[in-house]
PDB file of C-alpha atoms and ligand atoms in Angstrom:
ATOM      1  CA  UNK A1454      -0.123   0.206  -0.146  1.00 72.00           C
ATOM      2  CA  UNK A1455       1.289   3.247  -1.135  1.00 80.00           C
ATOM      3  CA  UNK A1456       1.772   6.384   1.363  1.00 87.00           C
ATOM      4  CA  UNK A1457       0.567   9.577   0.341  1.00 91.00           C
ATOM      5  CA  UNK A1458       1.882  13.046   1.739  1.00 91.00           C
ATOM      6  CA  UNK A1459      -1.412  13.079   3.919  1.00 92.00           C
ATOM      7  CA  UNK A1460      -0.826   9.630   5.101  1.00 93.00           C
ATOM      8  CA  UNK A1461       2.688  10.935   6.103  1.00 93.00           C
ATOM      9  CA  UNK A1462       1.729  13.867   7.934  1.00 93.00           C
ATOM     10  CA  UNK A1463      -1.091  12.037   9.971  1.00 95.00           C
ATOM     11  CA  UNK A1464       1.418   9.207  11.015  1.00 96.00           C
ATOM     12  CA  UNK A1465       4.333  11.821  11.939  1.00 95.00           C
ATOM     13  CA  UNK A1466       1.547  13.977  13.926  1.00 96.00           C
ATOM     14  CA  UNK A1467       0.418  10.709  15.881  1.00 97.00           C
ATOM     15  CA  UNK A1468       3.784   9.501  16.577  1.00 96.00           C
ATOM     16  CA  UNK A1469       4.758  12.763  17.863  1.00 96.00           C
ATOM     17  CA  UNK A1470       1.832  13.076  20.075  1.00 96.00           C
ATOM     18  CA  UNK A1471       1.956   9.507  21.644  1.00 97.00           C
ATOM     19  CA  UNK A1472       5.770   9.159  22.017  1.00 96.00           C
ATOM     20  CA  UNK A1473       7.390  12.848  21.301  1.00 96.00           C
ATOM     21  CA  UNK A1474       9.404  11.309  18.662  1.00 95.00           C
ATOM     22  CA  UNK A1475       9.955  13.518  15.367  1.00 94.00           C
ATOM     23  CA  UNK A1476       9.614  11.710  12.289  1.00 89.00           C
ATOM     24  CA  UNK A1477       9.475  13.613   8.789  1.00 80.00           C
ATOM     25  CA  UNK A1478       8.771  12.575   5.263  1.00 74.00           C
ATOM     26  CA  UNK A1479      12.507  11.322   4.553  1.00 82.00           C
ATOM     27  CA  UNK A1480      11.288   8.502   7.076  1.00 82.00           C
ATOM     28  CA  UNK A1481       8.329   7.205   4.727  1.00 90.00           C
ATOM     29  CA  UNK A1482      10.330   4.225   3.965  1.00 91.00           C
ATOM     30  CA  UNK A1483      10.371   3.517   7.892  1.00 92.00           C
ATOM     31  CA  UNK A1484       6.365   3.965   8.177  1.00 93.00           C
ATOM     32  CA  UNK A1485       5.890   1.589   5.087  1.00 93.00           C
ATOM     33  CA  UNK A1486       7.874  -1.052   6.552  1.00 94.00           C
ATOM     34  CA  UNK A1487       6.878  -0.751   9.916  1.00 94.00           C
ATOM     35  CA  UNK A1488       3.432   0.123   9.938  1.00 96.00           C
ATOM     36  CA  UNK A1489       2.388  -1.789   6.495  1.00 94.00           C
ATOM     37  CA  UNK A1490       1.295  -5.068   8.261  1.00 94.00           C
ATOM     38  CA  UNK A1491      -0.516  -3.329  10.878  1.00 96.00           C
ATOM     39  CA  UNK A1492      -2.471  -1.234   8.299  1.00 95.00           C
ATOM     40  CA  UNK A1493      -3.536  -4.805   6.368  1.00 94.00           C
ATOM     41  CA  UNK A1494      -4.005  -6.741   9.708  1.00 93.00           C
ATOM     42  CA  UNK A1495      -6.550  -4.162  11.039  1.00 93.00           C
ATOM     43  CA  UNK A1496      -8.186  -4.068   7.694  1.00 93.00           C
ATOM     44  CA  UNK A1497      -7.529  -0.382   7.342  1.00 94.00           C
ATOM     45  CA  UNK A1498      -7.953   1.022   3.633  1.00 93.00           C
ATOM     46  CA  UNK A1499      -4.883   3.347   4.132  1.00 93.00           C
ATOM     47  CA  UNK A1500      -2.425   4.539   6.681  1.00 95.00           C
ATOM     48  CA  UNK A1501      -4.907   7.473   7.409  1.00 95.00           C
ATOM     49  CA  UNK A1502      -7.472   5.161   8.653  1.00 95.00           C
ATOM     50  CA  UNK A1503      -5.134   3.277  10.907  1.00 97.00           C
ATOM     51  CA  UNK A1504      -4.185   6.888  12.595  1.00 97.00           C
ATOM     52  CA  UNK A1505      -7.939   7.488  13.096  1.00 97.00           C
ATOM     53  CA  UNK A1506      -8.531   4.259  14.820  1.00 97.00           C
ATOM     54  CA  UNK A1507      -5.595   4.688  16.757  1.00 97.00           C
ATOM     55  CA  UNK A1508      -6.742   8.094  17.866  1.00 97.00           C
ATOM     56  CA  UNK A1509     -10.074   7.003  18.831  1.00 96.00           C
ATOM     57  CA  UNK A1510      -8.277   5.227  21.719  1.00 90.00           C
ATOM     58  CA  UNK A1511     -10.589   2.563  22.466  1.00 89.00           C
ATOM     59  CA  UNK A1512      -7.988  -0.274  21.064  1.00 93.00           C
ATOM     60  CA  UNK A1513      -5.401  -0.353  23.557  1.00 94.00           C
ATOM     61  CA  UNK A1514      -3.812  -3.413  21.866  1.00 95.00           C
ATOM     62  CA  UNK A1515      -3.680  -1.395  18.517  1.00 96.00           C
ATOM     63  CA  UNK A1516      -2.032   1.452  19.899  1.00 96.00           C
ATOM     64  CA  UNK A1517       0.557  -0.843  21.595  1.00 96.00           C
ATOM     65  CA  UNK A1518       1.125  -2.497  18.312  1.00 97.00           C
ATOM     66  CA  UNK A1519       1.640   0.903  16.772  1.00 97.00           C
ATOM     67  CA  UNK A1520       4.142   2.162  19.604  1.00 97.00           C
ATOM     68  CA  UNK A1521       6.034  -1.200  19.369  1.00 97.00           C
ATOM     69  CA  UNK A1522       6.183  -1.084  15.385  1.00 96.00           C
ATOM     70  CA  UNK A1523       7.320   2.834  15.313  1.00 95.00           C
ATOM     71  CA  UNK A1524       9.951   3.035  18.010  1.00 95.00           C
ATOM     72  CA  UNK A1525      13.454   1.842  17.384  1.00 94.00           C
ATOM     73  CA  UNK A1526      14.607  -0.268  20.010  1.00 95.00           C
ATOM     74  CA  UNK A1527      18.458  -0.897  18.809  1.00 97.00           C
ATOM     75  CA  UNK A1528      20.695  -1.475  22.118  1.00 98.00           C
ATOM     76  CA  UNK A1529      23.241  -3.746  23.196  1.00 98.00           C
ATOM     77  CA  UNK A1530      24.922  -4.971  26.388  1.00 98.00           C
ATOM     78  CA  UNK A1531      27.589  -2.377  27.978  1.00 98.00           C
ATOM     79  CA  UNK A1532      26.615   0.092  25.076  1.00 98.00           C
ATOM     80  CA  UNK A1533      29.627   2.739  25.026  1.00 97.00           C
ATOM     81  CA  UNK A1534      32.614   1.130  26.793  1.00 96.00           C
ATOM     82  CA  UNK A1535      33.784   4.598  28.187  1.00 96.00           C
ATOM     83  CA  UNK A1536      30.446   5.461  29.797  1.00 97.00           C
ATOM     84  CA  UNK A1537      30.210   2.040  31.408  1.00 97.00           C
ATOM     85  CA  UNK A1538      33.948   3.024  33.021  1.00 97.00           C
ATOM     86  CA  UNK A1539      32.927   6.134  34.291  1.00 97.00           C
ATOM     87  CA  UNK A1540      29.975   4.346  35.808  1.00 98.00           C
ATOM     88  CA  UNK A1541      32.062   1.839  37.345  1.00 97.00           C
ATOM     89  CA  UNK A1542      35.295   3.675  38.319  1.00 96.00           C
ATOM     90  CA  UNK A1543      33.936   7.185  38.968  1.00 97.00           C
ATOM     91  CA  UNK A1544      30.294   7.448  39.815  1.00 97.00           C
ATOM     92  CA  UNK A1545      29.506   4.036  41.411  1.00 97.00           C
ATOM     93  CA  UNK A1546      32.827   4.253  44.014  1.00 96.00           C
ATOM     94  CA  UNK A1547      31.562   7.935  44.638  1.00 96.00           C
ATOM     95  CA  UNK A1548      28.181   7.231  45.374  1.00 96.00           C
ATOM     96  CA  UNK A1549      29.127   4.131  47.761  1.00 94.00           C
ATOM     97  CA  UNK A1550      31.335   6.530  49.631  1.00 95.00           C
ATOM     98  CA  UNK A1551      28.735   9.149  50.153  1.00 94.00           C
ATOM     99  CA  UNK A1552      26.086   6.561  50.897  1.00 91.00           C
ATOM    100  CA  UNK A1553      28.585   5.210  53.651  1.00 90.00           C
ATOM    101  CA  UNK A1554      28.065   8.250  55.401  1.00 92.00           C
ATOM    102  CA  UNK A1555      24.436   8.360  55.569  1.00 92.00           C
ATOM    103  CA  UNK A1556      21.733   6.329  57.263  1.00 94.00           C
ATOM    104  CA  UNK A1557      21.275   3.846  54.515  1.00 93.00           C
ATOM    105  CA  UNK A1558      24.873   2.983  53.467  1.00 94.00           C
ATOM    106  CA  UNK A1559      23.947   0.180  51.154  1.00 94.00           C
ATOM    107  CA  UNK A1560      21.092   1.753  49.446  1.00 96.00           C
ATOM    108  CA  UNK A1561      21.317   2.561  45.674  1.00 97.00           C
ATOM    109  CA  UNK A1562      18.444   3.396  43.334  1.00 97.00           C
ATOM    110  CA  UNK A1563      18.986   3.720  39.400  1.00 98.00           C
ATOM    111  CA  UNK A1564      16.402   4.550  36.741  1.00 98.00           C
ATOM    112  CA  UNK A1565      17.383   3.138  33.289  1.00 98.00           C
ATOM    113  CA  UNK A1566      14.806   5.430  31.382  1.00 98.00           C
ATOM    114  CA  UNK A1567      13.851   4.135  27.775  1.00 98.00           C
ATOM    115  CA  UNK A1568      15.686   0.461  28.616  1.00 98.00           C
ATOM    116  CA  UNK A1569      14.532  -0.968  25.542  1.00 98.00           C
ATOM    117  CA  UNK A1570      14.999  -4.750  25.707  1.00 98.00           C
ATOM    118  CA  UNK A1571      16.736  -4.787  28.887  1.00 98.00           C
ATOM    119  CA  UNK A1572      20.279  -4.901  27.909  1.00 98.00           C
ATOM    120  CA  UNK A1573      21.099  -1.417  29.543  1.00 98.00           C
ATOM    121  CA  UNK A1574      19.726  -2.183  33.136  1.00 98.00           C
ATOM    122  CA  UNK A1575      21.175  -5.906  33.018  1.00 98.00           C
ATOM    123  CA  UNK A1576      24.787  -4.301  32.344  1.00 98.00           C
ATOM    124  CA  UNK A1577      24.141  -1.975  35.122  1.00 98.00           C
ATOM    125  CA  UNK A1578      23.498  -4.836  37.404  1.00 98.00           C
ATOM    126  CA  UNK A1579      26.414  -6.999  36.322  1.00 98.00           C
ATOM    127  CA  UNK A1580      28.601  -4.257  36.802  1.00 98.00           C
ATOM    128  CA  UNK A1581      27.297  -3.639  40.322  1.00 98.00           C
ATOM    129  CA  UNK A1582      27.784  -7.413  41.080  1.00 98.00           C
ATOM    130  CA  UNK A1583      31.221  -7.093  39.865  1.00 97.00           C
ATOM    131  CA  UNK A1584      31.959  -4.144  42.212  1.00 96.00           C
ATOM    132  CA  UNK A1585      30.213  -5.026  45.402  1.00 95.00           C
ATOM    133  CA  UNK A1586      31.072  -8.632  46.255  1.00 92.00           C
ATOM    134  CA  UNK A1587      28.433  -8.923  49.116  1.00 94.00           C
ATOM    135  CA  UNK A1588      25.807  -7.302  46.782  1.00 94.00           C
ATOM    136  CA  UNK A1589      23.096  -9.698  47.827  1.00 92.00           C
ATOM    137  CA  UNK A1590      23.125  -7.554  51.087  1.00 94.00           C
ATOM    138  CA  UNK A1591      22.834  -4.326  49.583  1.00 95.00           C
ATOM    139  CA  UNK A1592      19.436  -2.655  48.853  1.00 96.00           C
ATOM    140  CA  UNK A1593      19.938  -2.079  45.246  1.00 97.00           C
ATOM    141  CA  UNK A1594      16.859  -1.408  42.908  1.00 97.00           C
ATOM    142  CA  UNK A1595      17.213  -0.578  39.303  1.00 98.00           C
ATOM    143  CA  UNK A1596      13.778   0.626  37.718  1.00 97.00           C
ATOM    144  CA  UNK A1597      13.698  -0.008  34.012  1.00 98.00           C
ATOM    145  CA  UNK A1598      11.204   1.706  31.826  1.00 97.00           C
ATOM    146  CA  UNK A1599      10.187   1.844  28.189  1.00 98.00           C
ATOM    147  CA  UNK A1600       7.075   3.065  26.250  1.00 98.00           C
ATOM    148  CA  UNK A1601       6.926  -0.270  24.282  1.00 98.00           C
ATOM    149  CA  UNK A1602       5.015  -3.102  25.881  1.00 97.00           C
ATOM    150  CA  UNK A1603       6.991  -5.506  23.535  1.00 97.00           C
ATOM    151  CA  UNK A1604      10.502  -4.353  24.454  1.00 98.00           C
ATOM    152  CA  UNK A1605       9.551  -4.446  28.144  1.00 98.00           C
ATOM    153  CA  UNK A1606       8.054  -8.119  28.173  1.00 98.00           C
ATOM    154  CA  UNK A1607      11.325  -9.209  26.179  1.00 98.00           C
ATOM    155  CA  UNK A1608      13.306  -7.065  29.054  1.00 98.00           C
ATOM    156  CA  UNK A1609      11.182  -9.106  31.932  1.00 98.00           C
ATOM    157  CA  UNK A1610      11.860 -12.498  30.292  1.00 98.00           C
ATOM    158  CA  UNK A1611      15.809 -11.705  30.399  1.00 98.00           C
ATOM    159  CA  UNK A1612      16.222 -14.123  27.827  1.00 98.00           C
ATOM    160  CA  UNK A1613      18.760 -13.394  24.746  1.00 98.00           C
ATOM    161  CA  UNK A1614      19.609 -15.156  21.497  1.00 98.00           C
ATOM    162  CA  UNK A1615      23.186 -16.037  20.890  1.00 98.00           C
ATOM    163  CA  UNK A1616      23.779 -12.882  18.218  1.00 98.00           C
ATOM    164  CA  UNK A1617      22.521 -10.389  21.323  1.00 98.00           C
ATOM    165  CA  UNK A1618      24.641 -12.053  23.680  1.00 98.00           C
ATOM    166  CA  UNK A1619      27.727 -11.688  21.199  1.00 98.00           C
ATOM    167  CA  UNK A1620      26.921  -7.918  21.138  1.00 97.00           C
ATOM    168  CA  UNK A1621      28.829  -6.871  24.231  1.00 98.00           C
ATOM    169  CA  UNK A1622      29.012  -9.924  26.558  1.00 98.00           C
ATOM    170  CA  UNK A1623      32.307 -11.320  27.393  1.00 98.00           C
ATOM    171  CA  UNK A1624      32.775 -14.882  27.936  1.00 98.00           C
ATOM    172  CA  UNK A1625      33.619 -14.570  31.517  1.00 98.00           C
ATOM    173  CA  UNK A1626      30.428 -12.424  31.857  1.00 98.00           C
ATOM    174  CA  UNK A1627      28.518 -15.260  30.030  1.00 98.00           C
ATOM    175  CA  UNK A1628      29.828 -17.826  32.154  1.00 98.00           C
ATOM    176  CA  UNK A1629      29.137 -15.846  35.496  1.00 98.00           C
ATOM    177  CA  UNK A1630      25.680 -14.067  34.867  1.00 98.00           C
ATOM    178  CA  UNK A1631      23.954 -16.225  32.487  1.00 98.00           C
ATOM    179  CA  UNK A1632      22.904 -20.002  31.798  1.00 98.00           C
ATOM    180  CA  UNK A1633      21.569 -21.658  28.494  1.00 98.00           C
ATOM    181  CA  UNK A1634      18.026 -21.829  27.878  1.00 97.00           C
ATOM    182  CA  UNK A1635      17.047 -23.235  24.703  1.00 96.00           C
ATOM    183  CA  UNK A1636      19.099 -21.565  21.693  1.00 96.00           C
ATOM    184  CA  UNK A1637      19.851 -18.682  23.825  1.00 97.00           C
ATOM    185  CA  UNK A1638      20.978 -17.720  27.266  1.00 98.00           C
ATOM    186  CA  UNK A1639      18.774 -16.463  30.672  1.00 98.00           C
ATOM    187  CA  UNK A1640      20.119 -13.938  32.802  1.00 98.00           C
ATOM    188  CA  UNK A1641      20.658 -15.529  36.376  1.00 98.00           C
ATOM    189  CA  UNK A1642      18.253 -14.410  39.318  1.00 98.00           C
ATOM    190  CA  UNK A1643      21.076 -12.698  41.213  1.00 97.00           C
ATOM    191  CA  UNK A1644      21.268 -10.248  38.124  1.00 98.00           C
ATOM    192  CA  UNK A1645      17.368 -10.162  37.303  1.00 98.00           C
ATOM    193  CA  UNK A1646      16.159  -9.755  41.034  1.00 97.00           C
ATOM    194  CA  UNK A1647      18.164  -6.241  41.191  1.00 98.00           C
ATOM    195  CA  UNK A1648      15.896  -4.949  38.148  1.00 98.00           C
ATOM    196  CA  UNK A1649      12.148  -4.304  37.975  1.00 97.00           C
ATOM    197  CA  UNK A1650      10.486  -3.412  34.553  1.00 98.00           C
ATOM    198  CA  UNK A1651       7.538  -1.430  33.813  1.00 96.00           C
ATOM    199  CA  UNK A1652       6.062   0.853  31.056  1.00 97.00           C
ATOM    200  CA  UNK A1653       6.494   4.383  31.288  1.00 97.00           C
ATOM    201  CA  UNK A1654       5.923   6.946  28.743  1.00 98.00           C
ATOM    202  CA  UNK A1655       8.647   9.887  29.287  1.00 98.00           C
ATOM    203  CA  UNK A1656       6.173  12.420  28.030  1.00 97.00           C
ATOM    204  CA  UNK A1657       3.807  11.820  31.093  1.00 97.00           C
ATOM    205  CA  UNK A1658       4.674  12.786  34.664  1.00 96.00           C
ATOM    206  CA  UNK A1659       7.446  10.744  36.006  1.00 95.00           C
ATOM    207  CA  UNK A1660       6.350  10.259  39.475  1.00 88.00           C
ATOM    208  CA  UNK A1661       8.027  10.571  42.673  1.00 78.00           C
ATOM    209  CA  UNK A1662      10.969  13.268  43.256  1.00 83.00           C
ATOM    210  CA  UNK A1663      14.339  12.912  44.714  1.00 79.00           C
ATOM    211  CA  UNK A1664      14.493   9.038  44.151  1.00 92.00           C
ATOM    212  CA  UNK A1665      17.021   8.160  42.091  1.00 97.00           C
ATOM    213  CA  UNK A1666      21.051   8.201  42.703  1.00 97.00           C
ATOM    214  CA  UNK A1667      21.862   7.584  38.854  1.00 98.00           C
ATOM    215  CA  UNK A1668      19.688   7.895  35.746  1.00 98.00           C
ATOM    216  CA  UNK A1669      20.443   6.581  32.791  1.00 98.00           C
ATOM    217  CA  UNK A1670      18.396   8.395  29.952  1.00 98.00           C
ATOM    218  CA  UNK A1671      20.447   7.313  26.772  1.00 98.00           C
ATOM    219  CA  UNK A1672      19.509   7.115  22.755  1.00 97.00           C
ATOM    220  CA  UNK A1673      15.889   8.368  23.195  1.00 97.00           C
ATOM    221  CA  UNK A1674      15.722  12.056  23.654  1.00 96.00           C
ATOM    222  CA  UNK A1675      17.711  12.659  20.224  1.00 94.00           C
ATOM    223  CA  UNK A1676      14.564  11.602  18.541  1.00 94.00           C
ATOM    224  CA  UNK A1677      12.664  14.196  20.495  1.00 95.00           C
ATOM    225  CA  UNK A1678      12.363  18.020  19.657  1.00 93.00           C
ATOM    226  CA  UNK A1679      14.277  20.757  21.579  1.00 92.00           C
ATOM    227  CA  UNK A1680      11.380  21.952  23.836  1.00 93.00           C
ATOM    228  CA  UNK A1681      10.455  18.221  24.493  1.00 94.00           C
ATOM    229  CA  UNK A1682      14.428  17.540  25.475  1.00 94.00           C
ATOM    230  CA  UNK A1683      14.219  20.548  27.695  1.00 93.00           C
ATOM    231  CA  UNK A1684      11.480  19.846  29.444  1.00 94.00           C
ATOM    232  CA  UNK A1685      12.150  15.881  29.665  1.00 96.00           C
ATOM    233  CA  UNK A1686      15.658  16.747  31.279  1.00 95.00           C
ATOM    234  CA  UNK A1687      14.257  19.500  33.531  1.00 93.00           C
ATOM    235  CA  UNK A1688      11.652  16.889  35.129  1.00 95.00           C
ATOM    236  CA  UNK A1689      14.570  13.942  35.056  1.00 96.00           C
ATOM    237  CA  UNK A1690      16.524  16.527  37.364  1.00 94.00           C
ATOM    238  CA  UNK A1691      13.555  16.686  39.982  1.00 93.00           C
ATOM    239  CA  UNK A1692      13.760  12.864  40.279  1.00 95.00           C
ATOM    240  CA  UNK A1693      17.055  12.857  41.307  1.00 96.00           C
ATOM    241  CA  UNK A1694      18.879  12.995  44.771  1.00 95.00           C
ATOM    242  CA  UNK A1695      21.234  16.366  44.833  1.00 92.00           C
ATOM    243  CA  UNK A1696      24.182  14.549  44.870  1.00 93.00           C
ATOM    244  CA  UNK A1697      23.001  12.217  41.707  1.00 96.00           C
ATOM    245  CA  UNK A1698      24.611  11.233  38.457  1.00 97.00           C
ATOM    246  CA  UNK A1699      23.077  11.619  34.723  1.00 97.00           C
ATOM    247  CA  UNK A1700      24.134   9.779  31.846  1.00 97.00           C
ATOM    248  CA  UNK A1701      23.177  10.493  28.418  1.00 97.00           C
ATOM    249  CA  UNK A1702      23.952   8.860  24.977  1.00 96.00           C
ATOM    250  CA  UNK A1703      27.651   8.853  23.643  1.00 93.00           C
ATOM    251  CA  UNK A1704      26.404  11.206  20.892  1.00 91.00           C
ATOM    252  CA  UNK A1705      24.128  13.307  23.210  1.00 93.00           C
ATOM    253  CA  UNK A1706      25.055  16.815  24.608  1.00 88.00           C
ATOM    254  CA  UNK A1707      23.228  18.673  27.182  1.00 88.00           C
ATOM    255  CA  UNK A1708      24.324  22.127  26.498  1.00 83.00           C
ATOM    256  CA  UNK A1709      21.066  23.360  25.037  1.00 78.00           C
ATOM    257  CA  UNK A1710      18.723  22.077  28.106  1.00 76.00           C
ATOM    258  CA  UNK A1711      19.183  24.790  30.133  1.00 77.00           C
ATOM    259  CA  UNK A1712      20.429  25.063  33.747  1.00 85.00           C
ATOM    260  CA  UNK A1713      19.523  21.833  35.246  1.00 89.00           C
ATOM    261  CA  UNK A1714      22.801  19.831  34.953  1.00 93.00           C
ATOM    262  CA  UNK A1715      26.281  20.656  34.748  1.00 93.00           C
ATOM    263  CA  UNK A1716      28.419  18.270  32.923  1.00 92.00           C
ATOM    264  CA  UNK A1717      31.470  16.431  34.119  1.00 93.00           C
ATOM    265  CA  UNK A1718      34.276  14.650  32.346  1.00 92.00           C
ATOM    266  CA  UNK A1719      35.830  11.149  33.324  1.00 92.00           C
ATOM    267  CA  UNK A1720      38.442   9.948  30.870  1.00 91.00           C
ATOM    268  CA  UNK A1721      36.697   9.750  27.737  1.00 91.00           C
ATOM    269  CA  UNK A1722      33.106  10.143  29.022  1.00 93.00           C
ATOM    270  CA  UNK A1723      30.815  12.832  29.988  1.00 92.00           C
ATOM    271  CA  UNK A1724      28.259  12.477  32.655  1.00 95.00           C
ATOM    272  CA  UNK A1725      25.918  15.583  34.329  1.00 95.00           C
ATOM    273  CA  UNK A1726      25.241  16.189  37.961  1.00 95.00           C
ATOM    274  CA  UNK A1727      21.789  18.096  38.714  1.00 92.00           C
ATOM    275  CA  UNK A1728      21.803  21.848  39.526  1.00 87.00           C
ATOM    276  CA  UNK A1729      19.043  21.915  42.383  1.00 67.00           C
ATOM    277  CA  UNK A1730      18.278  25.341  43.326  1.00 63.00           C
ATOM    278  CA  UNK A1731      16.602  24.069  46.568  1.00 45.00           C
ATOM    279  CA  UNK A1732      18.602  21.036  48.320  1.00 48.00           C
ATOM    280  CA  UNK A1733      16.583  17.597  47.720  1.00 47.00           C
ATOM    281  CA  UNK A1734      17.512  15.254  50.743  1.00 47.00           C
ATOM    282  CA  UNK A1735      19.066  12.212  49.767  1.00 51.00           C
ATOM    283  CA  UNK A1736      19.500   9.492  52.398  1.00 48.00           C
ATOM    284  CA  UNK A1737      19.007  10.925  55.623  1.00 44.00           C
ATOM    285  CA  UNK A1738      22.686  12.005  57.125  1.00 41.00           C
ATOM    286  CA  UNK A1739      23.448  10.289  60.545  1.00 41.00           C
ATOM    287  CA  UNK A1740      23.593  12.454  63.032  1.00 33.00           C
TER     288      UNK A1740
HETATM  289  C1  SAM B1153      17.457   3.280  20.756  1.00 60.87           C
HETATM  290  S1  SAM B1153      16.808   2.637  22.246  1.00 60.87           S
HETATM  291  C2  SAM B1153      17.705   2.892  23.469  1.00 60.87           C
HETATM  292  C3  SAM B1153      17.796   1.637  24.646  1.00 60.87           C
HETATM  293  C4  SAM B1153      19.030   2.049  25.740  1.00 60.87           C
HETATM  294  N1  SAM B1153      18.748   3.150  26.314  1.00 60.87           N
HETATM  295  C5  SAM B1153      20.444   2.263  24.993  1.00 60.87           C
HETATM  296  O1  SAM B1153      20.788   3.501  24.995  1.00 60.87           O
HETATM  297  O2  SAM B1153      21.035   1.096  24.367  1.00 60.87           O
HETATM  298  C6  SAM B1153      15.419   3.755  22.390  1.00 60.87           C
HETATM  299  C7  SAM B1153      14.089   3.374  23.289  1.00 60.87           C
HETATM  300  O3  SAM B1153      13.429   4.582  23.629  1.00 60.87           O
HETATM  301  C8  SAM B1153      12.068   4.100  23.871  1.00 60.87           C
HETATM  302  N2  SAM B1153      11.161   5.324  23.763  1.00 60.87           N
HETATM  303  C9  SAM B1153      10.865   6.087  22.776  1.00 60.87           C
HETATM  304  N3  SAM B1153       9.761   6.897  22.851  1.00 60.87           N
HETATM  305  C10 SAM B1153       9.661   6.851  24.198  1.00 60.87           C
HETATM  306  C11 SAM B1153       9.030   7.648  25.302  1.00 60.87           C
HETATM  307  N4  SAM B1153       8.056   8.688  24.718  1.00 60.87           N
HETATM  308  N5  SAM B1153       8.960   7.390  26.359  1.00 60.87           N
HETATM  309  C12 SAM B1153       9.694   6.243  26.866  1.00 60.87           C
HETATM  310  N6  SAM B1153      10.439   5.445  26.143  1.00 60.87           N
HETATM  311  C13 SAM B1153      10.334   5.883  24.703  1.00 60.87           C
HETATM  312  C14 SAM B1153      11.912   3.108  22.504  1.00 60.87           C
HETATM  313  O4  SAM B1153      10.769   2.166  22.658  1.00 60.87           O
HETATM  314  C15 SAM B1153      13.200   2.634  22.667  1.00 60.87           C
HETATM  315  O5  SAM B1153      13.076   1.333  23.292  1.00 60.87           O
END
């Protein structure tokens, strides 16, 4: 089924309204390849009719299928070596030292926003397990969220095909943190238990404030307009403790998102720390 200019506009506007993602007419191949089957499956005469059906909002399954199809879930384990080094050798040790002086010395809260199929939060959990020998005694929670139901359910299962494992997992980590299942590999309970998965749209309210010690929001805001990015990072700052760490994608820079974060450098990687006007309490300081 061929796309008209009107179809492209209708689809792009809907994608923008649902997910904040900016598509334009140069992405018509993407629209056709990802939505063509849904148009046919739901008996729509064209893309504009599919858009109308989704906009009606009565068929949540259809909306989910639309979102699953249009989002780009590209990810891999330990994506961006330098960022993981900054996490492992700079942010995590500093955080552990800082928390040691509080009433909750073993509590760590991390948010992997736009976690896709789970490789990012599991990579963080594996790194933590390597850094903290008695990790089972710690109170670690990695909250992993994504707008795509399909991505979240795959992430929750924690089972990966050989080709997915080969993208980033060393033999040593494979032996330690996975076991074979069918043709693939399942993440061990020790790592799975550190991560909880939920569906969350970053355009919607982010919930509780001053909660996260670290936020990873990588390779998603690049698809948003400048205004949406600015608003998102302003709201993300509010979810973080005052001495928290924010990590963004290797190709992302927060220079244009306003005064909410200050950049820091570790070797070949950058991270950000929130500039909170009013101090937000982190773990209660021991008297
Ligand atoms: C390219 S993946 C990035 C995954 C991972 N953070 C990484 O860097 O490897 C982008 C993810 O953002 C999600 N996404 C897109 N729009 C979103 C939104 N409005 N709210 C939450 N997640 C969104 C997509 O479903 C996709 O899984």
